[in-house]
Coordinates of C-alpha atoms in Angstrom, one line a residue:
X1 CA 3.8 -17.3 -16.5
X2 CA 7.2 -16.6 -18.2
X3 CA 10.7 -16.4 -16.4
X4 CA 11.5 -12.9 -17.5
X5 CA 8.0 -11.6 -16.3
X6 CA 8.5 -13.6 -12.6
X7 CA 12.1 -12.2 -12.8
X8 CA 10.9 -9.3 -13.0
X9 CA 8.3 -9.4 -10.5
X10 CA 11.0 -10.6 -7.7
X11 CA 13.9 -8.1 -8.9
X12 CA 11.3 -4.7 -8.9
X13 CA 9.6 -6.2 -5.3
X14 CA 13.2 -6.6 -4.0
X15 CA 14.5 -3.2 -5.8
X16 CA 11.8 -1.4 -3.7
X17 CA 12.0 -3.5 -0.4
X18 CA 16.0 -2.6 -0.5
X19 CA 15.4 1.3 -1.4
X20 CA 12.7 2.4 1.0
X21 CA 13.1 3.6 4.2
X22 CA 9.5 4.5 6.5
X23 CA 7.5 1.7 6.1
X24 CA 4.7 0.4 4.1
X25 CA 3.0 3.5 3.9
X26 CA 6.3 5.0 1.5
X27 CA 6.6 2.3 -1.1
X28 CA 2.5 2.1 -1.7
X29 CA 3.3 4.7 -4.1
X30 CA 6.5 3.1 -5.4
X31 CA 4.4 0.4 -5.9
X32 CA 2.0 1.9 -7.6
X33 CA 4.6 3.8 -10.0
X34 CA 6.5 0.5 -11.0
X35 CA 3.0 -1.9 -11.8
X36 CA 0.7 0.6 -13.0
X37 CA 2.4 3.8 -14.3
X38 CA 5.5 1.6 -15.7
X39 CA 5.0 -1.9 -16.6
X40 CA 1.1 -1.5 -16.9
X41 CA 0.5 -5.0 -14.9
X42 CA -2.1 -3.3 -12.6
X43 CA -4.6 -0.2 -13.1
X44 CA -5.5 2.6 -11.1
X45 CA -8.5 1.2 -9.5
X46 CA -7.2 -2.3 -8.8
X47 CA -4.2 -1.0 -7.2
X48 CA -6.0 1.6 -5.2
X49 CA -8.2 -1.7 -4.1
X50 CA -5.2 -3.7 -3.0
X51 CA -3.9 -0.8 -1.1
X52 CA -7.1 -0.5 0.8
X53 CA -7.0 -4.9 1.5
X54 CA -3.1 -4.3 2.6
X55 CA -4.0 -1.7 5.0
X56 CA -6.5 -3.2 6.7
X57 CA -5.1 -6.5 6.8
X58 CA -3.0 -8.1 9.7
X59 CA 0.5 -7.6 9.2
X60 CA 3.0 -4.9 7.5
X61 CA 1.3 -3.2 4.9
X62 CA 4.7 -3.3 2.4
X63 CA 4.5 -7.1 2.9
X64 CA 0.5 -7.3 2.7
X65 CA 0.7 -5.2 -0.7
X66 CA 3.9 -7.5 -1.9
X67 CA 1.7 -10.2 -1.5
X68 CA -1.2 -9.3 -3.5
X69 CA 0.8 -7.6 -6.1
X70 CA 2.3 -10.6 -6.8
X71 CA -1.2 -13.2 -6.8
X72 CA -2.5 -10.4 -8.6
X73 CA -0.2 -10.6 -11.7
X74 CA 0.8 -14.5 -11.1
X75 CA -0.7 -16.2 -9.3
X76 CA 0.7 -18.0 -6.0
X77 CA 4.2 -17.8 -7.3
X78 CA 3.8 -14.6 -8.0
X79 CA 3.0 -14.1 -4.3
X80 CA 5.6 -16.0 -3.2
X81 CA 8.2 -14.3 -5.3
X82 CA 7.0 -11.0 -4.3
X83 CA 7.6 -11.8 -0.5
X84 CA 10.8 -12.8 -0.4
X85 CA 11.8 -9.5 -2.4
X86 CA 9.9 -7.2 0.1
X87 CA 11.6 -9.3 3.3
X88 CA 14.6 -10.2 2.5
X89 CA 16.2 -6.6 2.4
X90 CA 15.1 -5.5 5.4
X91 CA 16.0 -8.9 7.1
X92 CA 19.5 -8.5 5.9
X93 CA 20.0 -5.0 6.8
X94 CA 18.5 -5.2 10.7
X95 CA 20.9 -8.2 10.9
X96 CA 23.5 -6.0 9.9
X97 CA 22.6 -3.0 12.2
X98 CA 22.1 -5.1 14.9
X99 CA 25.5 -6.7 14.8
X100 CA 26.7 -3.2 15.3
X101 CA 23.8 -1.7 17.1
X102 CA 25.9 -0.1 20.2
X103 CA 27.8 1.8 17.8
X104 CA 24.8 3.0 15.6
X105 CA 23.1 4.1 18.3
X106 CA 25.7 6.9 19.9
X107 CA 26.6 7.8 16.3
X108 CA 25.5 11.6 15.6
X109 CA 25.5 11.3 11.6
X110 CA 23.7 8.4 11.8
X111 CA 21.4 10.0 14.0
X112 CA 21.3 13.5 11.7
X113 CA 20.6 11.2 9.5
X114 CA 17.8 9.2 11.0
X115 CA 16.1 13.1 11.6
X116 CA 16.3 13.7 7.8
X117 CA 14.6 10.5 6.4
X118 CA 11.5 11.4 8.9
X119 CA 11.0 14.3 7.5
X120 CA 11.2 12.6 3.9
X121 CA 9.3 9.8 5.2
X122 CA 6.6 12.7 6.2
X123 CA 6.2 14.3 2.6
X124 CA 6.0 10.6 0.8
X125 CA 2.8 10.0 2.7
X126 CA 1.3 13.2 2.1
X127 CA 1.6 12.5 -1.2
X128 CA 0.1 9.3 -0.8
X129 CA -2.6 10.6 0.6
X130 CA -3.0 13.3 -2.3
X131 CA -2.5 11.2 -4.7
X132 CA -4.8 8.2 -3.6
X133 CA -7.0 10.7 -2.2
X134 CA -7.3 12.0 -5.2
X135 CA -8.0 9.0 -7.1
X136 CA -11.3 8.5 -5.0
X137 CA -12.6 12.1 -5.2
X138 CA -12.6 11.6 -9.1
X139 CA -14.8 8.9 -9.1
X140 CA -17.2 11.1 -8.5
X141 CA -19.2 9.2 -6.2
X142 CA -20.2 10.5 -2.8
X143 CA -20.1 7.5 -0.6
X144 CA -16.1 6.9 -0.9
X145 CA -15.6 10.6 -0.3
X146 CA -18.1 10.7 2.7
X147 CA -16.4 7.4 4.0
X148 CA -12.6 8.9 3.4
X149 CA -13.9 12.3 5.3
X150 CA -16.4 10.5 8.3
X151 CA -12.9 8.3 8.9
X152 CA -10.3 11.3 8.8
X153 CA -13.0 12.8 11.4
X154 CA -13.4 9.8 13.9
X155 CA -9.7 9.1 13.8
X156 CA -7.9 12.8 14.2
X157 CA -10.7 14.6 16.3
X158 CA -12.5 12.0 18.4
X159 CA -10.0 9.1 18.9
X160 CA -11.9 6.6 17.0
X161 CA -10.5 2.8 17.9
X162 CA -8.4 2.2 14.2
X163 CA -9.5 -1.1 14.0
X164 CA -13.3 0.0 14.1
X165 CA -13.3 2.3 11.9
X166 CA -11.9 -0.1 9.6
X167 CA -14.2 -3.0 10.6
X168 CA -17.1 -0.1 9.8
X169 CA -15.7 0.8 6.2
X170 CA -15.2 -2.6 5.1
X171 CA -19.1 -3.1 5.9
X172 CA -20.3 0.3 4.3
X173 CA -18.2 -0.7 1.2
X174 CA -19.0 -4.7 1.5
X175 CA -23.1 -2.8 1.5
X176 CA -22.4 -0.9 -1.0
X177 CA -20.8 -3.3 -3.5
X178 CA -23.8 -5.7 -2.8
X179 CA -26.0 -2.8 -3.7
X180 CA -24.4 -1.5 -6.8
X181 CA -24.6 -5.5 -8.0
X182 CA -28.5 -5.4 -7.3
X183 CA -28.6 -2.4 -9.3
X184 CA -26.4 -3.7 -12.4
X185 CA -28.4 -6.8 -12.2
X186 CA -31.9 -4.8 -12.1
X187 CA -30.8 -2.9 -15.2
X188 CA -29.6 -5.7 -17.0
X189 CA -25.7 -4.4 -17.1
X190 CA -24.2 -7.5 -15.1

């Protein structure tokens, strides 16, 4: 793996770490801007993939998706590179705030301003959830839709545990990987 391409690896994972404010769920799509719409290191599908391991993984999903950005385009370095650009802004900049936390804290712009990045934080995951959703409905295939709406449904109208709905999807779509395998293999397309 070259310098410049591990350069710039660290510098875009650190660019996005220092310039995103709402959590994981916000720099997915910067993310998936910057390594597959702009430097073409990861497609559609494989991005959409790694989202879906980052999610449901233990952890913060900006750090989760950091890390398998970067052992998806090199390696362990890659990995390692890639999480010290997604922590080390955020490290720096709580130890900052908290050194002046008392003051922060009563400060009205700061709150104004606080109140103003929720509701920006609000419309970026929307449009993750277009966006991405939208990537799975044009696969045209049923299951990933059915799973996407049967999850929406158990979550927002009946209080579904998270983590079991997720434990549930990764078996439906562990099932259905091992099925569409058999079938490849049965029609001589593996």
């Amino acid at each position: 793996m070259n310098g410049k391409k591990m350069r710039t690896l660290f510098l875009s994972t650190l660019q996005l770490s220092a310039c995103t404010f709402g959590g994981g769920f916000i720099i997915i799509p910067l993310m998936r801007k910057k390594f597959v719409e702009e430097l073409h290191w990861i497609d559609e599908q494989e991005m959409l993939d790694l989202t879906a391991i980052a999610q449901s993984s233990p952890g913060a999903i900006a750090v989760n998706a950091s890390i398998l950005v970067g052992y998806h385009v090199a390696g362990v370095a890659g990995a390692l590179l890639t999480v010290l650009g997604a922590v080390l802004p955020p490290l720096v900049i709580i130890s900052v705030i908290s050194m002046f936390y008392a003051a922060f804290r009563d400060n009205v712009i700061v709150n104004m301003a606080m109140t103003g990045m929720t509701a920006g934080v609000a419309a970026v995951i929307c449009d993750v959830v277009c966006t991405m959703g939208k990537t799975v409905i044009q696969q045209h295939r049923v299951l990933p839709v059915a799973v996407m709406v049967l999850s929406f449904i158990a979550a927002y109208f009946f209080d579904v545990n998270i983590i079991l709905i997720i434990v549930i999807c990764g078996v439906v779509g562990a099932l259905d990987t091992i099925r569409q395998s058999h079938r490849r293999k049965e029609t001589g397309l593996a």
